[in-house]
Amino acid sequence: MIKLQRALCVFLFIASAHTLWGQACYMDAPPVLSTTIRAQAMEIAANPATRDGSEHYNELILYTFAHAVASDAAVGKLRGVEFAAATAQTDKQVSSGALSSGSTSLLEKPNFSNLLGFAIEHGAVTKTIDGTTLKLSTSPYAFVAAANGDTSTTYHDYEFFTRLGLAANFRINDQNNVLASATRKQLAQWSARFRLTQDHSARSSDFQNFWNNNIKARLEAVPVVLTTQLNQLFNGNPPLEQLRRSQETAYLQAIKNEVAKGSPSATQIERVISCFLEPIKDQIRKGIIVLSEGERQRFTQQFIPDLQQAQLTAAEGRKEAEDYIAALQQRGEATFAYTNYRVENGSDYSDLQMLFERKAFLPMKIVANAGVSIYNKPNVALNQQRARQYSVALSFEGKGGRSPFLTNVLDKSPITYAFSGRYDRMPENRHRADRKADIAQAQFRLEIPIQTGLSIPLSITYANATDLIKEHQVRGNFGFTLDTDKLMALARMLGATK
Amino acid sequence: MQQVARAIYLVQAGEVVTVEIEATKVGNFASLVIDGTSVPAINTAPLTFQFPVTVGPGQTHFGMVQCFFPQAAPDDAKFQVFVSGSAGGGRFEGSDIEKTDPTDARGIEFRRI
């Protein structure tokens, strides 16, 4: 007992001295330890209200003990925390719809799960402004999620409601108060979409079952090894357990003191933790903290090899899970879409479309639309019939490598491209000298991320005519697309890594 | 049960500990391991685990919550951990686990009084 108290005093003195002098500590920590220290510090810095350092304390203690008793080479084989972030989603249609005048896309995508994500993030209804158009979108699920929280339970109980999406576009007449334009008079179009195929998302019951049956046990491999070692080491050695607890109290207090200084950076917290752990390693090596030969051997002959194997098992499990999700999403998605257009100084019409998307051949996927437009009240004087337009469109879309213009290494956004063709048959244009009834378009589209959350979509389109002019034309479009999700994700990560 | 820190709890002999893990914007991809053994879930809405305190005085049940965030999950997806005991004391909130965190696991310990 006296020995333990003396060890604690020595330890506290060394830790305090390091912290006071502001020195960097534990410079020779192995990757598994240094990255876990860094991760713990980042997690506290990101949200000190819900993290206090107790989350990874036992892991840190085990890695410190392992480093103290085993060779650098042995502990160095253990994998560290991988700091990576994915901001590579490309199937979010954040630009205006295919038929908007400024659109760089000939097709509409059937997957509106991201739209749903927007709706939930901002409440039950999502507001977007595209030039002079206000777009409000929602789904029945968005209302349920807004009321109950978008938890796994809510999703399981109301997954069917994710199939339906609703949107309305309004002509903005007051840029200073855009929501005032959400009136029947300003309504330009409204639409409903219904997904016909099953849920193929990462939240589907299909993937949940796969995770339960094939992945869960593999991801548990690391916690099994860690908690087995903690149980055997500390519950089998009461003085050591007493020391672990007293050290934990001091460790939490040191972090609390740092946090109390106000908005600590991850680097500051990292220094506190590493300065706390290094003396423990030193005291084990000097024999001040006593480990039996059996305890030392269990580290070198059981814990480290088992943990190394468990880390491999978990990594394979994660990869298999992602592969399964990718395979699920390649199964294809079909959606029925109805859009009602309210035309100023013209005839209102409805558009019914089938939208289909699935993988074609690597790295391409195919998106297909087929639809018919019908006039609600055809104007015979304008040669209008019930059928306004028949259309089919086909697109092959692919991803290139990471954009070379991105300066942030965390951003993996790729260049995307699409080759598209579209054919429209407009019966009302028949027998008119100034119009063409059969309109064909071909387009190449390229979207280049230039900064995180900001990309430039470029397109060049050839058309043999437009619905108003019987002349072929080549049209170029470019613009800027701002993805606030990516910007926010990056801001969070950068904030935590300061 | 008493909460000492986000991941440290004081428990009594024979007390039944309940750990609930609530997933938001992600599936029920979480599990609980105590002293090297996976604890089976007794409920999925929310995901709920239970185990009895069996260690002696001065000893600890060492646990770990392991989560998984698919890359397709939104960046604000998260798991929240809630802990309670059959001997009373309340329902405590543990450390949350967010997709943007560097790690997807949390240690949790139950110290026998």
Coordinates of C-alpha atoms in Angstrom, one line a residue, chain A residues 206-386:
Chain A
D206 CA -31.8 -6.3 -45.6
F207 CA -28.6 -4.7 -44.4
Q208 CA -29.6 -4.8 -40.8
N209 CA -30.0 -8.6 -41.1
F210 CA -26.7 -8.9 -42.9
W211 CA -25.0 -6.9 -40.1
N212 CA -26.6 -8.9 -37.4
N213 CA -25.6 -12.3 -39.0
N214 CA -22.3 -11.5 -40.6
I215 CA -20.6 -8.3 -39.3
K216 CA -21.5 -7.8 -35.6
A217 CA -19.4 -10.6 -34.2
R218 CA -16.4 -9.5 -36.3
L219 CA -16.6 -5.9 -35.1
E220 CA -16.8 -7.2 -31.5
A221 CA -13.5 -8.9 -31.9
V222 CA -11.5 -5.9 -30.6
P223 CA -13.8 -5.1 -27.7
V224 CA -13.6 -8.8 -26.7
V225 CA -9.8 -8.8 -26.6
L226 CA -9.6 -5.5 -24.8
T227 CA -12.2 -6.2 -22.1
T228 CA -10.9 -9.8 -21.6
Q229 CA -7.5 -8.3 -20.8
L230 CA -8.9 -5.6 -18.6
N231 CA -10.9 -8.2 -16.7
Q232 CA -8.0 -10.6 -16.2
L233 CA -5.4 -8.0 -15.4
F234 CA -7.3 -5.7 -13.0
N235 CA -9.9 -8.0 -11.4
G236 CA -7.1 -10.5 -10.8
N237 CA -4.8 -7.9 -9.1
P238 CA -6.7 -5.8 -6.5
P239 CA -3.9 -3.3 -5.8
L240 CA -3.5 -2.7 -9.5
E241 CA -7.2 -2.2 -9.8
Q242 CA -7.1 0.3 -7.0
L243 CA -4.2 2.1 -8.8
R244 CA -6.2 2.1 -12.0
R245 CA -9.2 3.7 -10.3
S246 CA -7.2 6.4 -8.5
Q247 CA -5.3 7.2 -11.7
E248 CA -8.5 7.5 -13.6
T249 CA -9.8 10.0 -11.1
A250 CA -6.7 12.1 -11.5
Y251 CA -6.8 11.7 -15.3
L252 CA -10.4 12.9 -15.5
Q253 CA -9.6 15.8 -13.2
A254 CA -6.6 16.9 -15.4
I255 CA -8.9 16.9 -18.5
K256 CA -11.6 18.7 -16.6
N257 CA -9.1 21.4 -15.6
E258 CA -8.0 21.8 -19.2
V259 CA -11.6 22.0 -20.4
A260 CA -12.5 24.5 -17.7
K261 CA -10.0 26.9 -19.2
G262 CA -12.4 27.3 -22.1
S263 CA -12.7 25.9 -25.6
P264 CA -9.5 23.8 -25.4
S265 CA -8.1 22.6 -28.7
A266 CA -7.5 18.9 -29.4
T267 CA -3.7 19.5 -29.2
Q268 CA -4.0 20.9 -25.7
I269 CA -6.0 18.0 -24.5
E270 CA -3.7 15.6 -26.3
R271 CA -0.8 17.0 -24.4
V272 CA -2.6 16.6 -21.1
I273 CA -3.4 12.9 -21.8
S274 CA 0.1 12.0 -23.1
C275 CA 1.8 13.8 -20.2
F276 CA -0.4 11.7 -17.9
L277 CA 0.3 8.4 -19.5
E278 CA 4.0 8.6 -20.1
P279 CA 5.0 8.4 -16.4
I280 CA 2.8 5.3 -16.0
K281 CA 4.9 3.6 -18.7
D282 CA 8.1 4.8 -17.0
Q283 CA 7.0 3.5 -13.6
I284 CA 6.2 0.1 -15.0
R285 CA 9.6 -0.1 -16.7
K286 CA 11.3 1.0 -13.5
G287 CA 9.3 -1.5 -11.5
I288 CA 7.6 1.1 -9.4
I289 CA 4.3 -0.2 -10.7
V290 CA 4.7 -3.9 -10.2
L291 CA 3.5 -6.5 -12.7
S292 CA 4.0 -10.2 -12.2
E293 CA 5.9 -12.2 -14.8
G294 CA 2.6 -13.9 -15.7
E295 CA 0.9 -10.5 -16.2
R296 CA 3.8 -9.4 -18.4
Q297 CA 3.7 -12.6 -20.5
R298 CA 0.0 -12.3 -21.0
F299 CA 0.6 -8.9 -22.6
T300 CA 3.3 -10.2 -24.9
Q301 CA 2.1 -13.7 -25.7
Q302 CA -1.7 -13.2 -25.6
F303 CA -3.0 -9.7 -25.6
I304 CA -0.9 -8.2 -28.4
P305 CA -1.2 -11.1 -30.8
D306 CA -4.9 -11.5 -30.1
L307 CA -5.5 -7.7 -30.6
Q308 CA -3.6 -7.7 -33.8
Q309 CA -5.7 -10.6 -35.2
A310 CA -8.9 -8.9 -33.9
Q311 CA -8.1 -5.7 -35.6
L312 CA -7.7 -7.6 -38.9
T313 CA -11.0 -9.4 -38.3
A314 CA -12.8 -6.1 -37.7
A315 CA -11.2 -4.4 -40.7
E316 CA -12.4 -7.3 -42.9
G317 CA -15.9 -7.0 -41.3
R318 CA -16.1 -3.3 -42.1
K319 CA -15.0 -3.8 -45.7
E320 CA -17.5 -6.6 -46.2
A321 CA -20.3 -4.5 -44.7
E322 CA -19.5 -1.6 -47.2
D323 CA -19.2 -4.1 -50.1
Y324 CA -22.7 -5.4 -49.2
I325 CA -24.2 -1.9 -49.1
A326 CA -22.6 -1.1 -52.4
A327 CA -24.1 -4.3 -53.9
L328 CA -27.5 -3.4 -52.4
Q329 CA -27.4 0.0 -54.0
Q330 CA -26.5 -1.5 -57.3
R331 CA -29.7 -3.5 -57.4
G332 CA -31.5 -0.6 -59.1
E333 CA -34.2 1.7 -58.0
A334 CA -37.5 2.5 -59.8
T335 CA -39.7 5.5 -59.0
F336 CA -42.9 6.8 -60.3
A337 CA -43.1 10.6 -60.5
Y338 CA -46.0 12.9 -61.1
T339 CA -45.6 16.6 -61.7
N340 CA -48.3 19.2 -62.2
Y341 CA -47.1 22.3 -64.0
R342 CA -49.1 25.5 -63.6
V343 CA -48.1 27.7 -66.6
E344 CA -48.5 31.5 -66.6
N345 CA -50.2 32.6 -69.8
G346 CA -50.5 29.0 -71.0
S347 CA -52.1 25.7 -70.4
D348 CA -51.4 23.7 -67.3
Y349 CA -50.2 20.2 -67.8
S350 CA -49.2 17.1 -65.9
D351 CA -46.1 15.0 -66.3
L352 CA -46.0 11.3 -65.5
Q353 CA -42.6 9.6 -65.5
M354 CA -41.0 6.3 -64.6
L355 CA -37.5 6.8 -63.4
F356 CA -35.0 4.0 -63.2
E357 CA -31.4 3.9 -62.0
R358 CA -28.9 1.0 -61.6
K359 CA -25.3 0.0 -62.1
A360 CA -24.4 -0.6 -65.8
F361 CA -20.7 -1.5 -66.0
L362 CA -17.8 -0.3 -63.9
P363 CA -17.5 2.6 -63.2
M364 CA -20.7 3.6 -64.9
K365 CA -24.3 3.5 -63.9
I366 CA -27.4 3.9 -66.1
V367 CA -30.2 6.3 -65.4
A368 CA -33.3 6.1 -67.5
N369 CA -36.5 8.2 -67.6
A370 CA -39.7 7.5 -69.7
G371 CA -42.8 9.6 -69.5
V372 CA -45.8 11.3 -70.9
S373 CA -47.2 14.9 -70.4
I374 CA -50.8 15.6 -70.7
Y375 CA -52.7 18.9 -70.8
N376 CA -55.2 19.3 -68.1
K377 CA -57.4 21.4 -70.5
P378 CA -56.0 21.3 -74.0
N379 CA -56.4 24.6 -76.0
V380 CA -57.6 23.5 -79.5
A381 CA -56.8 27.0 -80.8
L382 CA -53.2 26.3 -80.1
N383 CA -53.3 22.9 -81.7
Q384 CA -53.0 21.2 -78.3
Q385 CA -54.2 17.7 -77.8
R386 CA -54.6 15.7 -74.6

